[in-house]
Amino acid sequence: MKRRSFIGKAALALVTVTGIVAAISYLRQFFPRLAGEKQRVALGDPQLFPVDTYTFLDEHKLFVYRDHEGIKAVSAICTHLGCILEKSIDGFECPCHGSCYNDAGKVLSGPAPRDLAWYRVSRAADGKIVVDPGTSVPASEKFLSS
Ligand code: FES
């Protein structure tokens, strides 16, 4: 194979692979559940969560908040570049680049471009409380557990 022919075929292969990857990435947004990104999270009994406290669930990257009325869940993933947030006195802080959010998940400062996502909390058929990271709700919405 001549050198010029090889370079031409290699360039064509590279363009083809790039096009396929771009097409798959584009189409993937229409099937988030098939991609396995938004699995419902079983929380169990609301009584497991202390009242007036944000509980961090490391494996699900969530903060779960419970008060006397009910329970709600917010993403612990910074909207800037995806670092895991830490709870501060009056909100959430990102240890990576310093974004700050208030208790409602609203951006107060930093490079974060969007507020935090709050997720629907409901009761599953088996009676357990579940969080649906595929369904965003307003920060004021909470599952009334009593
Ligand atoms: S990843 Fe959180 S501020 Fe950059």
XYZ file of N, CA, C and O and ligand atoms in Angstrom:
588
model
N 0.847 -1.176 0.000
C 0.000 0.000 0.000
C 0.889 1.236 0.000
O 1.820 1.332 0.774
N 0.555 2.140 -0.873
C 1.346 3.355 -0.954
C 1.014 4.261 0.228
O -0.088 4.208 0.782
N 1.978 5.073 0.579
C 1.847 5.941 1.733
C 0.662 6.902 1.614
O -0.106 7.090 2.554
N 0.476 7.485 0.448
C -0.611 8.428 0.245
C -1.979 7.727 0.375
O -2.911 8.251 0.974
N -2.054 6.526 -0.148
C -3.294 5.757 -0.050
C -3.585 5.397 1.411
O -4.736 5.475 1.868
N -2.554 5.007 2.150
C -2.733 4.659 3.557
C -3.237 5.858 4.368
O -4.178 5.748 5.160
N -2.643 7.016 4.156
C -3.053 8.225 4.898
C -4.495 8.582 4.562
O -5.287 8.939 5.439
N -4.866 8.444 3.309
C -6.245 8.735 2.907
C -7.240 7.810 3.589
O -8.277 8.243 4.097
N -6.910 6.513 3.628
C -7.816 5.553 4.271
C -7.861 5.762 5.784
O -8.922 5.646 6.407
N -6.723 6.093 6.376
C -6.690 6.350 7.825
C -7.535 7.583 8.154
O -8.278 7.592 9.141
N -7.440 8.625 7.336
C -8.234 9.839 7.570
C -9.718 9.539 7.423
O -10.542 10.000 8.230
N -10.091 8.751 6.432
C -11.493 8.383 6.232
C -12.011 7.575 7.430
O -13.126 7.807 7.918
N -11.189 6.632 7.902
C -11.588 5.833 9.068
C -11.782 6.727 10.296
O -12.744 6.564 11.055
N -10.879 7.675 10.493
C -10.977 8.585 11.639
C -12.245 9.430 11.560
O -12.976 9.587 12.554
N -12.553 9.960 10.389
C -13.762 10.767 10.221
C -15.004 9.905 10.456
O -15.970 10.334 11.105
N -14.994 8.684 9.968
C -16.141 7.784 10.146
C -16.362 7.473 11.623
O -17.485 7.561 12.132
N -15.296 7.129 12.327
C -15.418 6.806 13.758
C -15.901 8.035 14.535
O -16.793 7.939 15.399
N -15.356 9.192 14.229
C -15.773 10.424 14.905
C -17.257 10.701 14.662
O -17.995 11.065 15.580
N -17.702 10.497 13.440
C -19.114 10.704 13.111
C -20.017 9.746 13.857
O -21.075 10.134 14.371
N -19.611 8.492 13.963
C -20.419 7.497 14.683
C -20.503 7.853 16.161
O -21.581 7.815 16.770
N -19.376 8.220 16.759
C -19.369 8.589 18.188
C -20.246 9.815 18.424
O -21.030 9.866 19.386
N -20.162 10.806 17.537
C -20.984 12.010 17.676
C -22.462 11.670 17.543
O -23.298 12.172 18.314
N -22.813 10.799 16.604
C -24.217 10.412 16.408
C -24.742 9.668 17.627
O -25.859 9.921 18.091
N -23.960 8.760 18.183
C -24.381 8.009 19.375
C -24.565 8.961 20.556
O -25.545 8.879 21.293
N -23.633 9.893 20.728
C -23.741 10.858 21.826
C -24.998 11.704 21.696
O -25.683 11.984 22.680
N -25.317 12.105 20.469
C -26.507 12.917 20.243
C -27.777 12.112 20.543
O -28.669 12.574 21.248
N -27.852 10.904 20.034
C -29.050 10.082 20.208
C -29.248 9.644 21.659
O -30.368 9.426 22.109
N -28.164 9.525 22.409
C -28.221 9.041 23.790
C -29.068 9.951 24.676
O -29.695 9.484 25.618
N -29.121 11.241 24.367
C -29.891 12.159 25.191
C -31.388 11.852 25.179
O -32.110 12.225 26.085
N -31.849 11.154 24.150
C -33.267 10.826 24.064
C -33.628 9.566 24.837
O -34.786 9.234 24.987
N -32.628 8.850 25.314
C -32.873 7.592 26.025
C -32.090 7.552 27.334
O -31.304 6.626 27.562
N -32.298 8.534 28.227
C -31.501 8.571 29.452
C -31.717 7.352 30.336
O -30.806 6.890 30.988
N -32.947 6.804 30.355
C -33.197 5.648 31.217
C -32.474 4.419 30.686
O -31.995 3.605 31.445
N -32.403 4.294 29.365
C -31.695 3.148 28.800
C -30.208 3.254 29.077
O -29.510 2.252 29.157
N -29.730 4.479 29.237
C -28.304 4.668 29.508
C -27.973 4.351 30.957
O -26.819 4.291 31.331
N -28.988 4.110 31.789
C -28.756 3.703 33.168
C -28.342 4.843 34.080
O -27.794 4.624 35.135
N -28.616 6.075 33.701
C -28.167 7.208 34.493
C -29.155 7.611 35.576
O -28.785 8.245 36.531
N -30.395 7.283 35.422
C -31.434 7.837 36.287
C -32.218 6.745 36.999
O -33.422 6.681 36.912
N -31.551 5.892 37.682
C -32.215 4.828 38.418
C -32.882 5.400 39.663
O -32.323 6.266 40.327
N -34.085 4.920 39.963
C -34.747 5.335 41.195
C -33.962 4.811 42.386
O -33.412 3.728 42.350
N -33.942 5.637 43.431
C -33.158 5.314 44.616
C -34.096 5.013 45.772
O -34.920 5.865 46.144
N -34.022 3.833 46.327
C -34.860 3.465 47.465
C -34.250 4.043 48.733
O -33.085 3.805 49.043
N -35.052 4.840 49.455
C -34.573 5.431 50.703
C -35.024 4.641 51.918
O -34.437 4.755 52.980
N -36.101 3.888 51.764
C -36.626 3.132 52.892
C -37.574 3.972 53.719
O -38.308 4.808 53.197
N -37.527 3.815 55.004
C -38.421 4.503 55.927
C -37.933 5.929 56.190
O -36.763 6.126 56.511
N -38.815 6.939 56.070
C -38.394 8.324 56.337
C -37.836 8.517 57.745
O -37.011 9.389 57.973
N -38.294 7.690 58.686
C -37.828 7.815 60.067
C -36.323 7.557 60.195
O -35.720 7.872 61.223
N -35.723 6.991 59.159
C -34.280 6.731 59.202
C -33.472 8.025 59.105
O -32.282 8.050 59.420
N -34.142 9.109 58.644
C -33.438 10.366 58.440
C -33.754 11.335 59.581
O -34.931 11.598 59.855
N -32.736 11.873 60.230
C -32.977 12.799 61.347
C -33.751 14.039 60.896
O -33.552 14.531 59.785
N -34.608 14.543 61.768
C -35.443 15.709 61.463
C -34.578 16.967 61.399
O -33.610 17.117 62.146
N -34.939 17.869 60.457
C -34.246 19.146 60.243
C -32.765 18.954 59.926
O -31.920 19.759 60.354
N -32.474 17.922 59.182
C -31.080 17.604 58.852
C -30.971 17.194 57.388
O -31.857 16.532 56.852
N -29.868 17.604 56.771
C -29.524 17.111 55.440
C -28.614 15.898 55.616
O -27.571 16.004 56.253
N -29.017 14.779 55.073
C -28.225 13.557 55.154
C -27.599 13.298 53.788
O -28.312 13.265 52.773
N -26.293 13.127 53.755
C -25.602 12.886 52.493
C -25.565 11.395 52.197
O -25.137 10.603 53.037
N -26.051 11.025 51.014
C -25.990 9.633 50.566
C -24.885 9.533 49.522
O -25.099 9.836 48.339
N -23.732 9.117 49.948
C -22.542 9.101 49.092
C -22.739 8.278 47.835
O -22.400 8.707 46.731
N -23.319 7.099 47.981
C -23.435 6.202 46.823
C -24.390 6.724 45.758
O -24.316 6.313 44.597
N -25.291 7.646 46.153
C -26.263 8.182 45.188
C -26.022 9.659 44.885
O -26.762 10.256 44.119
N -25.031 10.247 45.520
C -24.701 11.666 45.308
C -25.921 12.546 45.534
O -26.306 13.368 44.697
N -26.553 12.343 46.677
C -27.764 13.081 47.038
C -27.670 13.587 48.466
O -27.022 12.960 49.314
N -28.347 14.703 48.718
C -28.647 15.113 50.080
C -30.141 14.902 50.266
O -30.949 15.337 49.428
N -30.512 14.243 51.340
C -31.918 14.048 51.672
C -32.222 14.904 52.889
O -31.495 14.854 53.892
N -33.272 15.711 52.769
C -33.662 16.587 53.870
C -35.021 16.156 54.396
O -35.950 15.917 53.626
N -35.128 16.087 55.696
C -36.403 15.718 56.315
C -36.743 16.728 57.399
O -35.869 17.142 58.166
N -38.018 17.150 57.421
C -38.509 17.951 58.543
C -39.798 17.315 59.037
O -40.117 16.183 58.639
N -40.547 18.026 59.872
C -41.747 17.429 60.454
C -42.860 17.232 59.430
O -43.794 16.465 59.656
N -42.774 17.930 58.299
C -43.802 17.808 57.263
C -43.513 16.687 56.280
O -44.417 16.035 55.788
N -42.250 16.518 55.929
C -41.950 15.546 54.888
C -40.476 15.426 54.588
O -39.624 15.743 55.429
N -40.212 15.005 53.355
C -38.846 14.685 52.980
C -38.623 15.127 51.535
O -39.544 15.104 50.720
N -37.410 15.596 51.238
C -37.080 15.985 49.874
C -35.617 15.673 49.613
O -34.838 15.423 50.546
N -35.238 15.671 48.317
C -33.884 15.250 47.947
C -33.317 16.188 46.897
O -34.008 16.604 45.966
N -32.037 16.534 47.058
C -31.357 17.437 46.135
C -30.045 16.796 45.678
O -29.390 16.074 46.434
N -29.690 17.065 44.453
C -28.442 16.548 43.902
C -27.255 17.123 44.664
O -27.239 18.304 45.007
N -26.252 16.289 44.915
C -25.020 16.744 45.566
C -23.920 16.980 44.544
O -22.750 17.107 44.901
N -24.297 17.060 43.274
C -23.312 17.227 42.203
C -23.293 18.682 41.754
O -24.322 19.225 41.325
N -22.137 19.297 41.857
C -21.985 20.695 41.460
C -22.299 20.845 39.975
O -21.876 20.026 39.152
N -23.027 21.909 39.647
C -23.423 22.117 38.254
C -22.301 22.728 37.415
O -22.482 22.911 36.215
N -21.165 23.006 38.025
C -20.038 23.517 37.247
C -19.356 22.365 36.521
O -19.583 22.164 35.335
N -18.577 21.583 37.238
C -17.867 20.469 36.597
C -18.113 19.131 37.288
O -17.395 18.165 37.040
N -19.096 19.086 38.158
C -19.507 17.797 38.696
C -18.837 17.334 39.974
O -18.965 16.163 40.335
N -18.150 18.194 40.677
C -17.590 17.785 41.966
C -18.716 17.537 42.973
O -19.812 18.059 42.823
N -18.403 16.780 43.991
C -19.398 16.481 45.019
C -19.389 17.596 46.060
O -18.337 17.952 46.598
N -20.578 18.118 46.338
C -20.719 19.251 47.246
C -20.601 18.827 48.699
O -20.812 17.663 49.039
N -20.288 19.803 49.521
C -20.274 19.609 50.966
C -21.326 20.520 51.572
O -21.591 21.603 51.047
N -21.904 20.083 52.665
C -22.914 20.911 53.343
C -22.201 22.008 54.116
O -21.203 21.756 54.790
N -22.702 23.220 53.985
C -22.171 24.330 54.769
C -23.248 24.743 55.777
O -24.322 24.141 55.812
N -22.989 25.765 56.535
C -23.945 26.177 57.571
C -25.306 26.543 56.967
O -26.338 26.136 57.468
N -25.282 27.292 55.868
C -26.551 27.751 55.299
C -26.743 27.336 53.843
O -27.434 27.988 53.093
N -26.114 26.255 53.433
C -26.282 25.802 52.065
C -25.299 24.705 51.706
O -25.062 23.802 52.506
N -24.742 24.830 50.504
C -23.804 23.831 50.008
C -22.605 24.540 49.385
O -22.753 25.605 48.782
N -21.421 23.925 49.529
C -20.202 24.497 48.961
C -19.510 23.461 48.118
O -19.507 22.272 48.451
N -18.880 23.923 47.047
C -18.106 23.029 46.208
C -16.628 23.170 46.581
O -16.080 24.280 46.539
N -15.970 22.059 46.925
C -14.562 22.135 47.315
C -13.619 22.345 46.131
O -12.450 22.651 46.327
N -14.115 22.193 44.917
C -13.227 22.271 43.753
C -12.918 23.701 43.318
O -11.763 24.085 43.228
N -13.962 24.487 43.037
C -13.740 25.840 42.531
C -14.520 26.885 43.307
O -14.640 28.028 42.863
N -15.124 26.475 44.417
C -15.713 27.448 45.329
C -17.135 27.886 45.088
O -17.582 28.860 45.700
N -17.877 27.219 44.231
C -19.272 27.620 44.063
C -20.031 27.439 45.375
O -19.788 26.490 46.117
N -20.956 28.364 45.627
C -21.785 28.289 46.832
C -23.251 28.303 46.423
O -23.655 29.046 45.529
N -24.030 27.491 47.104
C -25.475 27.404 46.879
C -26.157 27.619 48.229
O -25.608 27.242 49.264
N -27.364 28.175 48.200
C -28.080 28.296 49.470
C -28.816 26.994 49.771
O -28.717 26.019 49.004
N -29.579 26.962 50.844
C -30.281 25.741 51.240
C -31.333 25.303 50.215
O -31.739 24.153 50.205
N -31.780 26.231 49.392
C -32.742 25.885 48.348
C -32.042 25.427 47.072
O -32.693 25.161 46.061
N -30.689 25.366 47.101
C -29.930 24.919 45.935
C -29.685 26.011 44.914
O -29.208 25.742 43.813
N -29.989 27.242 45.262
C -29.796 28.373 44.340
C -28.339 28.817 44.376
O -27.751 28.930 45.453
N -27.758 29.087 43.201
C -26.371 29.524 43.130
C -26.232 30.896 43.774
O -26.956 31.832 43.428
N -25.294 31.000 44.728
C -25.017 32.291 45.369
C -23.761 32.917 44.789
O -23.671 34.129 44.638
N -22.765 32.073 44.484
C -21.511 32.588 43.929
C -20.730 31.444 43.292
O -21.032 30.279 43.509
N -19.725 31.837 42.542
C -18.850 30.841 41.943
C -19.153 30.583 40.484
O -20.072 31.178 39.935
N -18.410 29.693 39.886
C -18.603 29.443 38.455
C -19.801 28.555 38.117
O -20.085 28.353 36.943
N -20.493 28.025 39.090
C -21.634 27.131 38.796
C -22.660 27.865 37.936
O -23.113 28.946 38.303
N -23.057 27.280 36.813
C -23.969 27.957 35.894
C -25.447 27.781 36.225
O -26.284 28.529 35.730
N -25.785 26.768 37.014
C -27.198 26.479 37.275
C -27.411 26.128 38.746
O -26.498 25.670 39.427
N -28.667 26.278 39.175
C -29.048 25.851 40.522
C -29.006 24.325 40.602
O -29.020 23.638 39.575
N -29.020 23.808 41.819
C -29.036 22.353 42.013
C -30.406 21.791 41.647
O -31.422 22.471 41.756
N -30.414 20.539 41.248
C -31.666 19.864 40.889
C -32.265 19.179 42.113
O -31.571 18.490 42.856
N -33.551 19.419 42.310
C -34.313 18.713 43.351
C -35.093 17.616 42.666
O -35.595 17.810 41.553
N -35.211 16.488 43.320
C -35.826 15.324 42.680
C -37.112 14.913 43.379
O -37.257 15.085 44.596
N -38.002 14.320 42.588
C -39.280 13.852 43.126
C -39.066 12.723 44.129
O -38.326 11.783 43.875
N -39.712 12.852 45.251
C -39.719 11.799 46.279
C -41.140 11.268 46.350
O -42.099 12.039 46.337
N -41.276 9.958 46.384
C -42.611 9.358 46.436
C -42.544 8.033 47.188
O -41.476 7.625 47.646
N -43.703 7.393 47.280
C -43.751 6.091 47.948
C -43.931 5.020 46.878
O -44.831 5.107 46.045
N -43.099 3.997 46.899
C -43.188 2.906 45.934
C -44.301 1.947 46.335
O -44.860 2.055 47.435
N -44.616 1.014 45.453
C -45.690 0.053 45.715
C -45.420 -0.773 46.979
O -46.353 -1.174 47.673
N -44.162 -0.986 47.286
C -43.833 -1.783 48.475
C -43.827 -0.937 49.755
O -43.460 -1.424 50.821
N -44.199 0.347 49.636
C -44.297 1.206 50.805
C -43.034 1.980 51.130
O -43.050 2.849 51.991
N -41.948 1.688 50.425
C -40.699 2.388 50.705
C -40.679 3.746 50.007
O -41.275 3.931 48.955
N -39.962 4.686 50.605
C -39.783 5.996 50.006
C -38.684 5.889 48.948
O -37.635 5.278 49.181
N -38.946 6.483 47.772
C -37.963 6.438 46.693
C -37.736 7.839 46.131
O -38.614 8.697 46.193
N -36.550 8.046 45.587
C -36.200 9.288 44.901
C -36.049 8.968 43.426
O -35.432 7.955 43.071
N -36.610 9.844 42.593
C -36.502 9.655 41.149
C -35.610 10.748 40.566
O -36.080 11.843 40.289
N -34.317 10.462 40.368
C -33.415 11.475 39.808
C -33.747 11.855 38.368
O -33.170 12.790 37.836
N -34.693 11.162 37.757
C -35.101 11.512 36.398
C -36.191 12.568 36.369
O -36.566 13.038 35.308
N -36.713 12.940 37.539
C -37.806 13.917 37.590
C -37.427 15.068 38.503
O -37.355 14.908 39.725
N -37.187 16.227 37.921
C -36.858 17.415 38.701
C -38.136 18.089 39.184
O -39.148 18.094 38.474
N -38.067 18.628 40.376
C -39.216 19.319 40.970
C -38.716 20.633 41.567
O -37.510 20.806 41.783
N -39.619 21.575 41.867
C -39.195 22.812 42.541
C -38.629 22.504 43.927
O -39.028 21.519 44.560
N -37.753 23.355 44.401
C -37.128 23.151 45.715
C -38.160 23.113 46.832
O -37.938 22.497 47.866
N -39.289 23.760 46.600
C -40.315 23.821 47.650
C -41.137 22.539 47.756
O -41.828 22.326 48.746
N -41.061 21.673 46.747
C -41.876 20.452 46.766
C -41.233 19.397 47.645
O -40.057 19.114 47.542
N -42.036 18.817 48.529
C -41.523 17.735 49.355
C -42.587 16.668 49.478
O -43.784 16.936 49.349
N -42.116 15.461 49.715
C -43.036 14.350 49.910
C -43.562 14.424 51.324
O -42.775 14.436 52.283
N -44.881 14.481 51.468
C -45.480 14.582 52.786
C -45.579 13.190 53.378
O -46.400 12.382 52.953
N -44.735 12.927 54.327
C -44.625 11.562 54.829
C -45.609 11.246 55.943
O -45.701 10.111 56.370
N -46.316 12.262 56.440
C -47.244 11.934 57.533
C -48.674 12.195 57.140
O -48.981 12.530 56.058
S -16.895 21.821 40.090
Fe -17.924 22.944 41.589
S -17.271 24.959 41.287
Fe -16.221 23.828 39.796
